[in-house]
XYZ file of C-alpha atoms in Angstrom:
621
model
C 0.000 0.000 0.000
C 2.694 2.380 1.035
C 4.363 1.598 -2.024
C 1.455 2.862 -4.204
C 1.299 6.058 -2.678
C 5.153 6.515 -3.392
C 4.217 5.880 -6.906
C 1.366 8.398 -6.987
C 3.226 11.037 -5.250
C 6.162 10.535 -7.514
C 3.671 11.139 -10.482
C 2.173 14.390 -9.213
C 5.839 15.587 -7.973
C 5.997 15.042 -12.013
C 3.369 16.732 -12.673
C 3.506 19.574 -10.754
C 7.572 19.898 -12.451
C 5.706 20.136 -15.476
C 3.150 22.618 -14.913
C 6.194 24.758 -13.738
C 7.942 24.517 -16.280
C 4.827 25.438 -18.512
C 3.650 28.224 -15.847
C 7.531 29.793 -16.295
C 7.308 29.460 -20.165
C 4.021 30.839 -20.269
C 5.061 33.652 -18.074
C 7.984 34.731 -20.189
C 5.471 34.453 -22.957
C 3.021 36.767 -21.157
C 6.267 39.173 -20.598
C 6.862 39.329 -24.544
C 3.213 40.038 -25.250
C 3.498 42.765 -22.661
C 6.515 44.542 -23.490
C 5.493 43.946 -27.602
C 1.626 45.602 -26.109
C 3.620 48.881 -24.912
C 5.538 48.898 -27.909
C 3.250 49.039 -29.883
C 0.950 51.330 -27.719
C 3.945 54.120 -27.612
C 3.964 53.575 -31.317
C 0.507 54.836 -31.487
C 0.771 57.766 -29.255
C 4.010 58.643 -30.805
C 2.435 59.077 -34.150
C -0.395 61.106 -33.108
C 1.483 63.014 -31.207
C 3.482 63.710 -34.444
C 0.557 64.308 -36.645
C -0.917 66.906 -34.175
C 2.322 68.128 -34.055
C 2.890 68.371 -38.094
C -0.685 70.016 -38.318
C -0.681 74.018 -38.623
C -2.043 75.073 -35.696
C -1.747 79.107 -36.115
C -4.558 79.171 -39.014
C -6.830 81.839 -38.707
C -9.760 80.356 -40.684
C -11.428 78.031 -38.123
C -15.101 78.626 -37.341
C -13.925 80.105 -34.386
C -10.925 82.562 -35.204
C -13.132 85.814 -35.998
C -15.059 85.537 -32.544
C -11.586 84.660 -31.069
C -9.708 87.945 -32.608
C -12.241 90.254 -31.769
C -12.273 88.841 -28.070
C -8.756 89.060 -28.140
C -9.160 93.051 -29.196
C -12.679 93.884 -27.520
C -12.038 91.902 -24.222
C -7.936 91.710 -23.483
C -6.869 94.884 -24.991
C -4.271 93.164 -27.855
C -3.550 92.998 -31.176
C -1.861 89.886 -31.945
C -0.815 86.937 -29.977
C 2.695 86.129 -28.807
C 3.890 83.075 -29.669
C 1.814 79.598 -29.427
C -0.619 81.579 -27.702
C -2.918 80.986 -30.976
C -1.762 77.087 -31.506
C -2.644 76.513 -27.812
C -5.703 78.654 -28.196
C -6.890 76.854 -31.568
C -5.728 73.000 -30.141
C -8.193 73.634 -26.960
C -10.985 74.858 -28.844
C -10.289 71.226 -31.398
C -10.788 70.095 -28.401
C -7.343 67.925 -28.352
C -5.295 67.731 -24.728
C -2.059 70.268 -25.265
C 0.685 71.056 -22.750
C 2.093 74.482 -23.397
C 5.946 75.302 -22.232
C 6.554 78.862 -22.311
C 8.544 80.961 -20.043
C 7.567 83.245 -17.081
C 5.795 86.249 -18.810
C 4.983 84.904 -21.865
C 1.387 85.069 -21.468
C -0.022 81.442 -20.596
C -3.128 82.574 -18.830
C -4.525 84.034 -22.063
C -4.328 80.195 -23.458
C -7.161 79.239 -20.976
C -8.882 82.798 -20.555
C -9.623 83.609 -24.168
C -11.220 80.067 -24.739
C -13.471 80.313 -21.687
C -14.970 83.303 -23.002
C -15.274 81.518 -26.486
C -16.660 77.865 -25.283
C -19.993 77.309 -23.591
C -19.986 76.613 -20.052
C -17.105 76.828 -17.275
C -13.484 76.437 -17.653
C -12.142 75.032 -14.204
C -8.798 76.347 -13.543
C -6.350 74.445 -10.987
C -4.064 76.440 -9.809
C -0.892 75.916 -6.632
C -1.544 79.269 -4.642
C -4.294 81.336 -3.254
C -2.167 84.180 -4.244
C -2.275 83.420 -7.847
C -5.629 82.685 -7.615
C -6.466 86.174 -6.168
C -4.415 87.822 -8.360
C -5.946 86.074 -11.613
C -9.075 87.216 -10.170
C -8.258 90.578 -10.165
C -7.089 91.016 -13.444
C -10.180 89.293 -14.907
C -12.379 92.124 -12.912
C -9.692 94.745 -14.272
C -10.802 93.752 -17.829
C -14.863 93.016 -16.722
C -14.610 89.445 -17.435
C -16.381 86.982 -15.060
C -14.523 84.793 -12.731
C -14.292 83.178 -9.349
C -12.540 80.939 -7.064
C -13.437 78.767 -3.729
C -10.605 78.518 -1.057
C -10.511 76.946 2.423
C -11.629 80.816 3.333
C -14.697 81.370 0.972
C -17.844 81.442 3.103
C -20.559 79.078 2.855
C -22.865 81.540 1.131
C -20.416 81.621 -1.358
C -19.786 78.057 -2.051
C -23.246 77.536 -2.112
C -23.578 80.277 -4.852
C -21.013 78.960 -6.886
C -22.152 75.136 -6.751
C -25.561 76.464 -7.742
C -24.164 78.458 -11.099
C -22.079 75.491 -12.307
C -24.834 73.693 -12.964
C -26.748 76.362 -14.287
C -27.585 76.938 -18.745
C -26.230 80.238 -18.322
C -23.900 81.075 -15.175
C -22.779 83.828 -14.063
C -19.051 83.232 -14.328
C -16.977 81.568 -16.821
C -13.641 80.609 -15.080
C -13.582 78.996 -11.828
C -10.247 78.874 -9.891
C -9.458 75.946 -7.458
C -6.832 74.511 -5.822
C -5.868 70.586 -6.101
C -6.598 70.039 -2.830
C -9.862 71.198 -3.110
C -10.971 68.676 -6.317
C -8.769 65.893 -3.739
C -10.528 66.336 -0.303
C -14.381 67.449 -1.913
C -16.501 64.773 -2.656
C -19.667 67.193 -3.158
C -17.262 69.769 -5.489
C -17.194 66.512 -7.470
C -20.344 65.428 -7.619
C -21.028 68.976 -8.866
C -18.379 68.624 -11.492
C -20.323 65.356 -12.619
C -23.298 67.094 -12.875
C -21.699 69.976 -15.155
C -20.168 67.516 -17.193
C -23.328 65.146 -18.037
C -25.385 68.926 -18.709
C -22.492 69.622 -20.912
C -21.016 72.476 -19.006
C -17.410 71.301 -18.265
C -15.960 72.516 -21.163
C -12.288 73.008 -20.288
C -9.860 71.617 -17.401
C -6.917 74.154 -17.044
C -3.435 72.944 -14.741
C -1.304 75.748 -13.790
C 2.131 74.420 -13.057
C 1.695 71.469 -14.161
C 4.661 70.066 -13.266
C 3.243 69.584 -10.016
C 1.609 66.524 -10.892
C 5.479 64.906 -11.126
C 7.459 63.756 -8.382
C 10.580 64.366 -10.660
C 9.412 68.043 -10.480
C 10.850 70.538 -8.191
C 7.479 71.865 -6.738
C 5.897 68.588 -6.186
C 2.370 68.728 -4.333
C 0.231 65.207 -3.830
C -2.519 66.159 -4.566
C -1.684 67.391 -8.292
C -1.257 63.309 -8.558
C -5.037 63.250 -7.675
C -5.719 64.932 -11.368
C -5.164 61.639 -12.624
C -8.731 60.398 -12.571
C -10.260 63.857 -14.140
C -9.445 62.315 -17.700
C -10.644 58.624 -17.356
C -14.052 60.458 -15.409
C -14.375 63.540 -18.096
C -13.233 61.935 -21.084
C -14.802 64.888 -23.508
C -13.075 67.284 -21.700
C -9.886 69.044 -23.578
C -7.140 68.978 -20.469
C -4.791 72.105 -20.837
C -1.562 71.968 -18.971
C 0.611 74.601 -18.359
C 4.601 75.455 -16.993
C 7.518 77.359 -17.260
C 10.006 74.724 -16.358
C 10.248 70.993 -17.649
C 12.601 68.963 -18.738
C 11.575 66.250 -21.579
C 11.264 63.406 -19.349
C 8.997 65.797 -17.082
C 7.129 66.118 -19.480
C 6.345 62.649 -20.163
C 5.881 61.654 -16.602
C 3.345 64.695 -16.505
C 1.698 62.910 -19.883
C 0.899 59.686 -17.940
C 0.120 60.829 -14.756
C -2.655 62.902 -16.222
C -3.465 60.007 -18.718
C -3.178 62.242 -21.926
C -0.287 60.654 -23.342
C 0.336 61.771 -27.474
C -1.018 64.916 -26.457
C 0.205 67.930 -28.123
C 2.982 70.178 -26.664
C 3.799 73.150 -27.528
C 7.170 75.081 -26.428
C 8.229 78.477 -26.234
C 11.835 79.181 -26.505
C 13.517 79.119 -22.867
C 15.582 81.791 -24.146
C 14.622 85.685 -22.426
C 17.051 87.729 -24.651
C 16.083 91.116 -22.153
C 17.277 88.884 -19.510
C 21.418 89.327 -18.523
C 22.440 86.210 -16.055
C 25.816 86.894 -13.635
C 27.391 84.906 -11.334
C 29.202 86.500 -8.474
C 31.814 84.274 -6.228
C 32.770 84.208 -2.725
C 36.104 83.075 -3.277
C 38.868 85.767 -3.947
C 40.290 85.961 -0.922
C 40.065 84.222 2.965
C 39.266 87.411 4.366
C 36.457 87.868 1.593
C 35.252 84.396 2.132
C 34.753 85.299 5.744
C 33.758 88.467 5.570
C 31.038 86.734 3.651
C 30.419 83.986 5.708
C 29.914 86.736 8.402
C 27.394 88.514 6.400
C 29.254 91.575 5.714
C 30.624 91.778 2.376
C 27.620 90.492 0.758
C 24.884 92.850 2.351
C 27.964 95.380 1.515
C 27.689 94.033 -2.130
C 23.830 94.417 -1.988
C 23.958 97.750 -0.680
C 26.128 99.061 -3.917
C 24.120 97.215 -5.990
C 20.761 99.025 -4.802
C 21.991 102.549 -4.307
C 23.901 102.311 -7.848
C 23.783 100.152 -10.659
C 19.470 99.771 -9.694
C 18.873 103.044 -7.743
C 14.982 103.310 -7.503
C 14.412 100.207 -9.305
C 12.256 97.115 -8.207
C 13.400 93.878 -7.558
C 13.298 90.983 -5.345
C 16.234 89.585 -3.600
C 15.642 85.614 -3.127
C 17.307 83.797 -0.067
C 18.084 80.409 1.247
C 15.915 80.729 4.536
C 13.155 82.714 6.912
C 16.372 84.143 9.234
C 17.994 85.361 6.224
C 15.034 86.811 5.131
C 14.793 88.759 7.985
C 18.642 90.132 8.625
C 19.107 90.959 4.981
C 15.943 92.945 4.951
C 16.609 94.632 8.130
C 20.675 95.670 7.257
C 18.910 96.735 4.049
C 16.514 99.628 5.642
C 19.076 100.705 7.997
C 21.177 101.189 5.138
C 18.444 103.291 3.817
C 17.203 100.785 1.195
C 13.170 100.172 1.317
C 12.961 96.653 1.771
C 10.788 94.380 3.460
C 10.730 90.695 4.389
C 8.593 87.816 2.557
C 8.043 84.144 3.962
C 5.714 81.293 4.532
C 6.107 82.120 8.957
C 4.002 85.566 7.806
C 0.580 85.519 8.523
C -1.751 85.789 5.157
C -2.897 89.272 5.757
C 0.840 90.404 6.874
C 2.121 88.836 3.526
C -0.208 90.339 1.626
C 0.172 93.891 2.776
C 3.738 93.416 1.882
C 3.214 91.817 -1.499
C 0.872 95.231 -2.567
C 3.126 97.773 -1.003
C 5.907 96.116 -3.616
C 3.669 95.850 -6.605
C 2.638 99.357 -6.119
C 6.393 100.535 -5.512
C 5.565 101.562 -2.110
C 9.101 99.546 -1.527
C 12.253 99.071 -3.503
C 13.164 95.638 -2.924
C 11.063 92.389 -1.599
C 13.563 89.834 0.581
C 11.684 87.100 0.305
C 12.142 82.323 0.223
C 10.705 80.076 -2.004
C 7.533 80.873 -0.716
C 7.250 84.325 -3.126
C 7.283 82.285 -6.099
C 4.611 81.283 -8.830
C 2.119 83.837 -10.062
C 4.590 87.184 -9.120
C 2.843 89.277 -12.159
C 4.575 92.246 -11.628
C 6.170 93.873 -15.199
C 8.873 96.264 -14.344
C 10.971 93.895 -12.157
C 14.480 95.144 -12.742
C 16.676 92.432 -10.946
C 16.089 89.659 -9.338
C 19.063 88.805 -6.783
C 19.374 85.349 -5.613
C 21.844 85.840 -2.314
C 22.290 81.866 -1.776
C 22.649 78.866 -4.583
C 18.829 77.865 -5.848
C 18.338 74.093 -5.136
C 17.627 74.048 -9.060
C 17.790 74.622 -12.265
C 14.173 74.916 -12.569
C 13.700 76.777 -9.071
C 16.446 79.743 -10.370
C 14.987 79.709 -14.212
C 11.170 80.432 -12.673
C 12.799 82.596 -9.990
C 15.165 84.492 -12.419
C 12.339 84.579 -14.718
C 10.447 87.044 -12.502
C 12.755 89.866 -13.758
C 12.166 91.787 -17.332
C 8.555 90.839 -17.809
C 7.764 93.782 -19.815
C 10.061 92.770 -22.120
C 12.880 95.581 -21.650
C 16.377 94.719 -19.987
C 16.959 93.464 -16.273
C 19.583 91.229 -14.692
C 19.596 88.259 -12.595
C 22.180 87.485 -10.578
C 23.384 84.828 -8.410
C 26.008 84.825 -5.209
C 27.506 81.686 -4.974
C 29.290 80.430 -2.177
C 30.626 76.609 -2.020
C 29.289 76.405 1.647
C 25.443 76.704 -0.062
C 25.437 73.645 -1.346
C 25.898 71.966 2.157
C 22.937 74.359 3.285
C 20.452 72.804 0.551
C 22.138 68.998 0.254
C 20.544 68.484 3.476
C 17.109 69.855 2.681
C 16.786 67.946 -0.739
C 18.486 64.680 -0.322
C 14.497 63.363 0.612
C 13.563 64.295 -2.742
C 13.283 61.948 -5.589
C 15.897 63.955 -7.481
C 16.862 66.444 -4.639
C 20.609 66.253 -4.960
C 20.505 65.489 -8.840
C 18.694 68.995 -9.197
C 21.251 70.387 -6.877
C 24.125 69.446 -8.608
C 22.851 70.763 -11.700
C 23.145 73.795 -10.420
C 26.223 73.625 -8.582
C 27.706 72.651 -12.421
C 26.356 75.978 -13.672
C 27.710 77.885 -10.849
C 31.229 76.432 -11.424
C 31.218 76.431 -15.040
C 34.001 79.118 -16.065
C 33.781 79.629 -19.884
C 30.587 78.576 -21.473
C 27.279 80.714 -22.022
C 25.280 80.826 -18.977
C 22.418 80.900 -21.196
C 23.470 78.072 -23.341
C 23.789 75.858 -19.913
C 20.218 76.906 -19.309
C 19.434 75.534 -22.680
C 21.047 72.256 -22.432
C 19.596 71.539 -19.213
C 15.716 72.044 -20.395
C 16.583 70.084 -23.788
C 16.786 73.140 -26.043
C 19.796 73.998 -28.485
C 21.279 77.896 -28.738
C 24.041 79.607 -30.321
C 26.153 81.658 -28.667
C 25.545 84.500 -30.777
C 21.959 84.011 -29.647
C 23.041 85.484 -25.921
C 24.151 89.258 -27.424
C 26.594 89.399 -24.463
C 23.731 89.331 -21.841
C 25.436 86.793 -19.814
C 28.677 87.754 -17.530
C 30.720 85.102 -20.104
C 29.869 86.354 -23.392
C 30.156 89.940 -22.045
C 34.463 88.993 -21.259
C 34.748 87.463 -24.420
C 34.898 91.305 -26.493
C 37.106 92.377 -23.365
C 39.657 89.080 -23.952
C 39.766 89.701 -27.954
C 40.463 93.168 -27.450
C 43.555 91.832 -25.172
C 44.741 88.608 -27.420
C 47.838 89.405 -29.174
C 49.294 92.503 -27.537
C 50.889 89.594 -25.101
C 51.502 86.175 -25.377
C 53.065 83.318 -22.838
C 55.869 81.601 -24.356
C 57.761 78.435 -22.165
C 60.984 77.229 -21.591
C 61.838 73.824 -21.175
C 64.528 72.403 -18.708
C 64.931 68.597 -17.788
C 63.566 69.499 -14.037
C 61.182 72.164 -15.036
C 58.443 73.783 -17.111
C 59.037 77.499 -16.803
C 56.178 80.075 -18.760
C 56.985 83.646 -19.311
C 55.365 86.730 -20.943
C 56.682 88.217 -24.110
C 55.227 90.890 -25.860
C 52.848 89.626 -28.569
C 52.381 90.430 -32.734
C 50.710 92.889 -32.251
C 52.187 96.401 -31.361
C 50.244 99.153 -31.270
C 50.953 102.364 -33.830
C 52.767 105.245 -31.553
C 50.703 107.721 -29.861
C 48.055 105.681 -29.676
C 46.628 104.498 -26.155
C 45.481 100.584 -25.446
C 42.212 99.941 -25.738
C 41.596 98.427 -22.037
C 43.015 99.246 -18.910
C 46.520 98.094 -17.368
C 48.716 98.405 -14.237
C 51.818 98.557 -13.965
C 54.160 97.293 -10.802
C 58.053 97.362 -10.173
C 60.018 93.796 -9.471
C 63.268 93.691 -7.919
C 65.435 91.060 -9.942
C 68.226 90.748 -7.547
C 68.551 86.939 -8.848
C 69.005 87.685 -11.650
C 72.071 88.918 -13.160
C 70.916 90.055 -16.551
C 68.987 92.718 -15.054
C 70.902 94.415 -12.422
C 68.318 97.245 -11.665
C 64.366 97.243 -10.556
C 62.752 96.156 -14.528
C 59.248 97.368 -14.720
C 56.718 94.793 -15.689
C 53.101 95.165 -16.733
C 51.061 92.366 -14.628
C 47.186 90.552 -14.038
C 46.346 87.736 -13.099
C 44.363 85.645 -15.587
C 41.175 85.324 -13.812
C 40.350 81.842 -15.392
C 44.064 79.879 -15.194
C 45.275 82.241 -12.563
C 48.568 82.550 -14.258
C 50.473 85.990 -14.419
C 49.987 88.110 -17.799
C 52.476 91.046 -18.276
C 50.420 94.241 -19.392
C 51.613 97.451 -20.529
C 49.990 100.886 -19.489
C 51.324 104.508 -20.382
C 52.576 106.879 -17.595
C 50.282 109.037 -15.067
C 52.804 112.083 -15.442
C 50.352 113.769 -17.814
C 47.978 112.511 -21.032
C 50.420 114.479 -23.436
C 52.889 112.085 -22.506
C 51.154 109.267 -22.302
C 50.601 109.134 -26.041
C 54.110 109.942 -26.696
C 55.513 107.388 -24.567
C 53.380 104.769 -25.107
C 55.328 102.934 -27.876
C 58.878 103.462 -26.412
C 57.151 101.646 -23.007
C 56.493 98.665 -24.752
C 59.428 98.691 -26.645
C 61.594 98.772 -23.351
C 59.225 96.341 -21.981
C 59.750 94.021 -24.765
C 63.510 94.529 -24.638
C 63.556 93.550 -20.903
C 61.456 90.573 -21.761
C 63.525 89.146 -24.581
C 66.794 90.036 -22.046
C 64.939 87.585 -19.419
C 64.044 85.071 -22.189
C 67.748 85.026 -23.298
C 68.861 84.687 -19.520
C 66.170 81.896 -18.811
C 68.235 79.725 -21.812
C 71.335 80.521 -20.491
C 70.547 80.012 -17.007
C 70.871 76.503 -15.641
C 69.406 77.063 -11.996
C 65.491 76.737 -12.733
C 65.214 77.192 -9.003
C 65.705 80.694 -9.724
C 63.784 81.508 -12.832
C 60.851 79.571 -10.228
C 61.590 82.171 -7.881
C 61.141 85.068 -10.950
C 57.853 83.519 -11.627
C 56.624 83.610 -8.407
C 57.809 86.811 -7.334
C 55.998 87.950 -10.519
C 52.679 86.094 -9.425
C 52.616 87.488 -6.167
C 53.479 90.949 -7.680
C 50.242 90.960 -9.792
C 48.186 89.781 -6.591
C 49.790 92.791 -4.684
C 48.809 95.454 -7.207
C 47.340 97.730 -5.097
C 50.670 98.397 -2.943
C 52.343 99.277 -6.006
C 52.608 101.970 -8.399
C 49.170 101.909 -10.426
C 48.658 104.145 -13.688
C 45.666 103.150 -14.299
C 43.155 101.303 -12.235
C 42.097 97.483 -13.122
C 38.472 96.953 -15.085
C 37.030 94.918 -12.163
């Protein structure tokens, strides 16, 4: 008997192998099917996404586009669009699903507004802040066009109103401003929403910084996520998403979170040609590093900057945290600068009050966090000053971006200190891609040479020449000041078998006599008691290169009087080139490299010494 059951279970033991196996095979089967399913699936919405992308989306002879021109005219007070503002516009009223890139000031809001005016029934607008709320609110009363919004704050008369009109053949408004939060936590704002939709009221779903919705993002909120469902429960309803900052792959984790993948996007150039970008370092010295560390040079730096170079303009000076805020706002006003402070700690009505008093130039400068971000609509922002390192690309682009909306010229500019990126390394590393972000920025901050624009431009996917920055970045603006220089001087180097020595010689070309250079030198006096080919104190023109940090011999023409400047000036770099070729021919002949060493870094410290010398003319920075 016993034996019998051995034999059975060595049959199912057999059996069970084999459905295994099959189970296994028919798994990696179902794995094949799957991964040839999404192929093909991403095949599909990549070629309607390219056919609503080949399509000609700026015609101006849909059944729409007279009705939409003369609102445009009539209603918003313009004459033409800016660009994609009339692909966006016609896509919505198609009624495809668009996402439309375009940078801070470029008008998105009209890409939802003019369309809600146009369509029949309610455009619901999801936006991040109150404060952007409020202030779309305002403008749309400014220009007699209806709109509302229901916050935490509105009271229950009002909701009530509101829930009643959305579901009403003619209401009384015709944009509606939420936040997430309120379409996540609102079963009954739902329900309404239902109702709209089925009476065929819903007729647009607008997302104001829409990347949001991605966890890849650098403003990330939960509940954008919960904007998932409005697609599979409002499937007629054209979804409209809007940003000034994504990168590609945002931009396709924003596509399937909201479910409207092959949708069409639209982008404006990242590129804000009124816009000039400068970085300034806190590294030239130890005692500058901790004067700045202290907090002394910098609100020093600030102070110059405001009482000079933007004396009476507005602008808004970002910073790493609330106590910052607060110090840099205070040293500010007792340095006789109107500025004010601007965080998240404020109370609503305190932040607020502040926020007016700026917009209507009642101060100079705002000193504000993160928390004075999205939705600043304020056009004649002259500089925005970011006193710490961004934790972003994206956060300093949308910060920076705040500056020059009117279109006419402003700066942005950025202190960086290496001892920032500690600071926000240990408030990002929680983030998804916290310290990637980070160091994103930390490689534009340290980049030396290349376009600061151009670096913007790689990192959001976008290609542009360098011709296309016009020297409005702190780069492109030294690169006319280092032609000018090339060729009056050049480094030469001599070679020994136990040393690599460079030295300066005067360069091709030489300029005509009388005739001053065309940028600023110093000169300063070296004792060459080493050296026996020049017995007495030679006079040597010298900076330091402010990218290798190796000595350059300059040439500048005599203080005595500007008569004899332009007399002298040729015979001075004739001498000067005589000396040089003396110490070339003494470097060859010279066997002790210890000592040429000790020329070279006599000469180094020399140039770093400048201002203890004798000085004809004073240095360009």
């Amino acid at each position: 008997m016993s034996e019998d059951f051995k034999a059975e279970l060595e049959r199912i033991a057999i059996e069970i192998n084999s459905i295994d196996r099959s189970i296994e095979r028919l798994s990696k089967k179902r794995q094949q099917l799957n991964a040839r399913k999404a192929s093909i699936n991403s095949q599909i919405i990549e070629k309607a996404s390219e056919e609503l992308a080949n399509q000609d989306w700026g015609r101006c002879d849909h059944p729409w586009s007279d009705k939409v021109k003369q609102i445009l005219k009539l209603k918003f007070k313009m004459d033409k669009f800016r660009p994609h503002q009339l692909s966006t516009i016609n896509a919505i009223m198609s009624g495809h699903d668009c996402i439309l890139l375009m940078p801070t000031g470029g008008g998105k809001s009209l890409c939802y507004q003019l369309p809600a005016m146009v369509l029949d029934g309610i455009t619901l607008v999801v936006s991040p802040l109150v404060s952007l709320m409020e202030d779309q609110i305002m403008a749309m009363e400014a220009l007699n066009l209806p709109a509302t919004l229901l916050q935490g704050s509105s009271t229950r008369e009002h909701v009530n109103n509101v829930h009643k009109e959305m579901t009403t053949k003619n209401p009384s408004f015709k944009l509606l401003y939420v936040t997430p939060e309120k379409l996540a936590k609102s079963k009954r704002f739902m329900s309404k929403l239902e109702k709209m939709y089925q009476m065929g009221l819903f007729s647009l779903l607008a997302i104001d910084e829409v990347h949001c919705c991605s966890q890849w993002g650098h403003d990330f909120r939960k509940d954008y996520k919960f904007l998932g469902i409005m697609k599979r429960q409002f499937p007629k309803v054209p979804i409209l998403g809007l940003t000034a900052t994504a990168t590609t792959s945002l931009i396709q984790d924003v596509q399937n979170i909201l479910n409207i993948q092959g949708c069409l996007v639209l982008k404006a150039s990242f590129n804000r040609p009124n816009l000039k970008y400068e970085n300034f370092t806190y590294v030239d010295s130890l005692k500058s590093f901790v004067n700045h560390l202290a907090k002394k040079d910098n609100v020093s730096e600030l102070e110059d900057l405001l009482k000079n170079r933007f004396n009476g303009l507005s602008g808004i000076i970002y910073c790493f945290s609330i106590k910052d805020c607060e110090e840099i706002a205070s040293d500010l006003r007792k340095r006789g600068i109107k500025a004010k402070a601007y965080h998240a700690q404020m109370d609503a009505e305190r932040r607020s009050s502040v926020h007016k008093s700026w917009t209507s130039n009642g101060i100079q400068v705002i000193v504000a966090t993160v928390a004075f971000g999205m939705g600043i609509d304020k056009p004649d922002v002259r500089f925005v000053i970011h006193h710490s390192l961004p934790k972003s690309m994206e956060n300093f682009y949308q910060e920076s971006g705040r500056a020059g909306r009117d279109d006419h010229p402003a700066s942005c500019i950025l202190f960086y200190r290496f001892g920032d990126v500690f600071r926000q390394s240990t408030m990002v590393f929680t983030e998804q891609k916290g310290l990637d972000n980070l160091y994103s920025m930390v490689a534009y901050c340290l980049d030396l040479s290349r376009c600061r624009r151009a670096l913007i431009a790689q990192h959001f996917g976008e290609r542009w020449e360098v011709l296309d920055c016009n020297k409005m970045c702190d780069h492109c603006e030294q690169i006319g000041l280092y032609e000018e220089k090339k060729s009056y001087l050049k480094e030469e180097f001599h070679f020994t078998p136990y040393s690599t020595i460079s030295y300066i010689n005067i360069g091709d070309r030489i300029l005509p006599g009388g005739q001053d250079l065309p940028f600023p030198m110093s000169v300063v006096k070296i004792k060459n008691e080493e050296n026996s080919s020049i017995k007495s104190e030679s006079t040597a023109i010298c900076s330091l290169d402010s990218q290798t940090s190796s000595p350059k011999v300059e040439a500048t023409p005599s203080k005595q009087s500007s008569t004899s400047t332009k007399k002298s000036s040729s015979s001075s770099l004739s001498s000067v080139a005589k000396e040089m070729k003396q110490n070339k021919n003494s470097v060859d002949t010279d066997s002790d490299s210890v000592k040429q060493k000790g020329k070279f870094d006599r000469l180094k410290q020399a140039s770093t010494v400048s201002k203890k010398t004798t000085s004809l003319m004073k240095r360009p920075y």
